[in-house]
Amino acid sequence: MTRRTLTALLTLTLAAHAGALTGPAAADAQARALLARLSLEDKIGQVSMAHMFRFTEGDRSAPLRADAAGVFGRLRPGTLLNGGGDAPPQNTPRGWADFLAALDSLGRANSPHGVPAAFGTDAVHGVNNVPAATLFPHNLGLGAAFNPALTREVAQATARDLRALNTAWTFAPVADVGRDPRWGRYYETFGEAPWLVADQVDAAVTGLQAEGVAATLKHFTGYGLPSLGMDRANAEISARALHEVFLPPFQAGIRAGALSVMANSGSVNGVPVHASRTLLTDVLRGELGFQGLLVSDWNDIDRLVGTYRTHADLMQAAAASVNAGIDVYMVPNTLEAYQAALRDAVQAGLVSAARLDEATLRVLTFKARLGLLDAPLRGSGVLEDHRALARRAAAATLTLLENPAGTLPLRTGRVLVTGPGMDSAAMQLGGWSVNWQGVGKGNVPVVPRVSTLAPALKATAPAGITVSALPDGKRAQLLAAARQADVVVAAVGEAPGAEWMANNPALTLPEAQVTLLRDLLATGKPVVAVLLAGRPLVLPADVHSRLSGVVMAFLPGTEGGAALADALYGRTGFPGRLPFTWPDTLTQVGLTADRPPEGAGEAPLPLYPLGYGLDYTTSVARDLAVTLTPEGVQLSAALSNTGERTGTVTVVARVTRPASGGLAEAAGRPVTALQAVLKAGETRTVSVTVPRERLSSWVGDAFGPGGWQLPGGVYRFTAGDGRAELTLP
Ligand code: BGC
Ligand code: BGC
């Protein structure tokens, strides 16, 4: 076979793949031809996003309205969505596929040129609105796995499920950098370190889009540092922090080809992002080169009038937002009001015809790239079985923080398991699971089938261990059982929640659970705490110091129980490492790995630094070598498993840049991670290239103009015990 026929064959195979995206040039041509035929009303329709309940009886989970065709013809929405937990009347995979196919054909039959609406949904850890679905760990846990290839697999699995349900667009991945653990959306981030988050975002986008689902990088930008950790509160961000901290994951996602971006619902430096032309156009498109579709967040143009009061009325707000760069308005409730306001803004000359055309063209190109303009959706309505992947993913996130006397693994004797998390789908899945706020908190009363800790510990106990499980309600009975046990495992953590309802201003474990731990500790028996939480929690010192084991399980998803049982019994280990700095007390909120040196005195030491985690085996990284290459710097280090069992060895590599580029980070900026699965006694040299930009600095005076530079001088690298230097001219 000649090279050319081989290439042709490959191209054909790729094009035939159900998930393949249409190339940009072909999509552009298709979209332009269509744009030329659209009226002003059609265009206003294309740039608005309607809630799917606009087409159902009584605006709720119900069958399509009798006049759904008429409603579609009137609103002509270019895009549709559901809110967290909003579902069709048959909330099953088949029900979703049929319902979304019906919405798709509404568009084909009732819009002037047969243009279907693109349906988008929040699939942030699997197809989380479908009770039957397998849910993966939330992003923060995946951040702890330090394994972008795994994140990619999870994204691909999610995307295939989405396609099966007739969905080609997800509002994921979150590309926000989690800089304040009090924030209710901290668990939706991959962690605090910009470049490590960037690698995860790249993987998530690549995985989703490889299966034909458009990714949305959200929420552009600066959403990860709301004041006091209160969701959507104003963030104060310097130009330097904007570039060095908040933009890298978006840049990575854009390079990976993300087809859409969602704007930050909050404000930055006192300017609501939905009205910031600087951020939404100059930075997003100018600096980062984004060419895709920019969608608003929920109701956020209305909020310019009602919440922020920066604009007098909806027409002014619409004009400001569209001119700032918003292409599509996610307007769940008052679509007519927005469409009228936008029409008025166009007619008053506040929004130019060219700008409306540009936004419309982006919507049409987006649909063309997804193949939505070509053929009706034909998803199978059948979800794949992802339990094995979900278990593998959960296992990869588990992080062991304390094991002072080697209580873990559990080897023999009587184990008592208790705590509100011992058998709780709600706590294990967290927010954005079945309902917006999580299992048990919304319209969908379903408790999905989940592997939880107590049943998994019982079902898989090795010979020599007997397990009993007791809820924490009947305290006297529980404590009597604890006195008879050899070890107590207490599954504690946070109730599920989403967005502002999940803010945890004091990083607390609920008081009742602190009391539970104290009561258990008072029996004198070893107590191992398993934390199901979306953030670092600050345990009171008297509790923390007396625990015989602390396991951070994050929000591990459907297979969390099975994965935890494997780890606690020592069938597997604890590969997870913290993707954030764990504060010792509340006063340390804001302490991050990349914090610059203190102007006076010593920087405080966190309870656990980023990259921290214990395992049943021990490891070391040595012999760090750095070589300059055309792409950047190649790092290699010898990773050794120095213990007695197979384990995943992960080290975070950091660089301290020369001071000439502005203040360097005291402990070095995390730039990448090196990882290997090693047998006992094994050593392997692992290499990775750190692109030049990860060494760069955004320089400039506090309020003066700035820019990227790779200043000359000495760059100091560390990875575990390895140290190396490189001098750049
Ligand atoms: C929806 C969520 C949405 C939120 C916005 C809820 O009612 O279900 O999906 O994110 O409102 O405030
Ligand atoms: C959230 C977004 C989400 C949207 C739709 C908003 O409230 O901020 O992350 O994609 O609702 O549910």
CSV table of N, CA and C in Angstrom, one decimal, residues 179 238 240-241 244-245 590-604 654 656-657 659 661-670:
chain,number,residue,atom,x,y,z
A,179,ARG,N,-8.4,28.4,44.3
A,179,ARG,CA,-7.4,29.2,45.2
A,179,ARG,C,-7.9,29.5,46.6
A,238,SER,N,-4.6,40.6,40.3
A,238,SER,CA,-3.6,41.5,39.6
A,238,SER,C,-3.4,41.0,38.2
A,240,ARG,N,-0.7,40.3,36.9
A,240,ARG,CA,0.3,39.2,37.0
A,240,ARG,C,-0.4,37.9,37.4
A,241,ALA,N,-1.3,37.9,38.4
A,241,ALA,CA,-1.9,36.7,38.8
A,241,ALA,C,-2.9,36.2,37.7
A,244,GLU,N,-0.4,34.5,35.3
A,244,GLU,CA,0.3,33.3,35.8
A,244,GLU,C,-0.5,32.3,36.5
A,245,VAL,N,-1.7,32.7,37.0
A,245,VAL,CA,-2.5,31.7,37.8
A,245,VAL,C,-3.7,31.3,37.1
A,590,GLY,N,-5.4,30.7,51.8
A,590,GLY,CA,-4.7,31.6,50.9
A,590,GLY,C,-3.2,31.1,50.8
A,591,LEU,N,-2.8,30.2,51.6
A,591,LEU,CA,-1.4,29.7,51.5
A,591,LEU,C,-1.4,28.7,50.3
A,592,THR,N,-0.6,29.0,49.3
A,592,THR,CA,-0.6,28.1,48.2
A,592,THR,C,0.9,27.7,47.9
A,593,ALA,N,1.1,26.7,47.1
A,593,ALA,CA,2.5,26.2,46.9
A,593,ALA,C,3.3,27.3,46.2
A,594,ASP,N,2.7,28.2,45.4
A,594,ASP,CA,3.4,29.1,44.6
A,594,ASP,C,3.5,30.5,45.3
A,595,ARG,N,3.2,30.5,46.6
A,595,ARG,CA,3.2,31.8,47.3
A,595,ARG,C,4.6,32.4,47.3
A,596,PRO,N,4.8,33.7,47.0
A,596,PRO,CA,6.1,34.4,47.1
A,596,PRO,C,6.6,34.4,48.5
A,597,PRO,N,7.9,34.7,48.7
A,597,PRO,CA,8.4,34.8,50.0
A,597,PRO,C,7.8,35.9,50.8
A,598,GLU,N,7.7,35.8,52.1
A,598,GLU,CA,7.2,36.8,52.9
A,598,GLU,C,8.1,38.0,53.0
A,599,GLY,N,7.6,39.2,53.0
A,599,GLY,CA,8.4,40.4,53.1
A,599,GLY,C,9.1,40.4,54.5
A,600,ALA,N,8.5,39.8,55.5
A,600,ALA,CA,9.2,39.8,56.8
A,600,ALA,C,8.8,38.5,57.4
A,601,GLY,N,9.7,37.9,58.1
A,601,GLY,CA,9.4,36.6,58.8
A,601,GLY,C,9.3,35.5,57.9
A,602,GLU,N,9.0,34.4,58.5
A,602,GLU,CA,8.9,33.1,57.7
A,602,GLU,C,7.5,32.9,57.2
A,603,ALA,N,7.4,32.2,56.1
A,603,ALA,CA,6.1,31.8,55.6
A,603,ALA,C,5.6,30.7,56.5
A,604,PRO,N,4.3,30.6,56.8
A,604,PRO,CA,3.8,29.6,57.6
A,604,PRO,C,3.9,28.2,56.9
A,654,ARG,N,9.1,21.4,40.6
A,654,ARG,CA,8.9,22.8,40.8
A,654,ARG,C,10.1,23.6,40.2
A,656,THR,N,12.0,27.5,40.6
A,656,THR,CA,12.2,28.8,41.1
A,656,THR,C,12.8,29.7,40.1
A,657,ARG,N,12.1,30.7,39.6
A,657,ARG,CA,12.6,31.5,38.5
A,657,ARG,C,13.6,32.6,39.1
A,659,ALA,N,14.8,36.1,40.1
A,659,ALA,CA,14.0,37.2,40.7
A,659,ALA,C,13.7,38.3,39.7
A,661,GLY,N,12.3,38.4,37.1
A,661,GLY,CA,11.0,38.4,36.5
A,661,GLY,C,9.9,38.7,37.5
A,662,GLY,N,10.2,39.4,38.6
A,662,GLY,CA,9.2,39.6,39.6
A,662,GLY,C,9.5,38.6,40.7
A,663,LEU,N,8.7,38.7,41.7
A,663,LEU,CA,8.9,37.8,42.9
A,663,LEU,C,8.8,36.3,42.5
A,664,ALA,N,9.8,35.5,42.8
A,664,ALA,CA,9.7,34.1,42.5
A,664,ALA,C,9.0,33.5,43.7
A,665,GLU,N,8.4,32.3,43.4
A,665,GLU,CA,7.7,31.6,44.5
A,665,GLU,C,8.7,31.1,45.5
A,666,ALA,N,8.4,31.2,46.8
A,666,ALA,CA,9.3,30.8,47.8
A,666,ALA,C,9.7,29.3,47.7
A,667,ALA,N,8.8,28.5,47.4
A,667,ALA,CA,9.1,27.1,47.4
A,667,ALA,C,9.1,26.5,45.9
A,668,GLY,N,9.0,27.5,45.0
A,668,GLY,CA,9.1,27.0,43.6
A,668,GLY,C,7.6,26.8,43.1
A,669,ARG,N,7.5,27.1,41.8
A,669,ARG,CA,6.2,27.0,41.1
A,669,ARG,C,6.0,25.6,40.6
A,670,PRO,N,5.0,24.9,41.0
A,670,PRO,CA,4.8,23.5,40.4
A,670,PRO,C,4.6,23.6,38.9
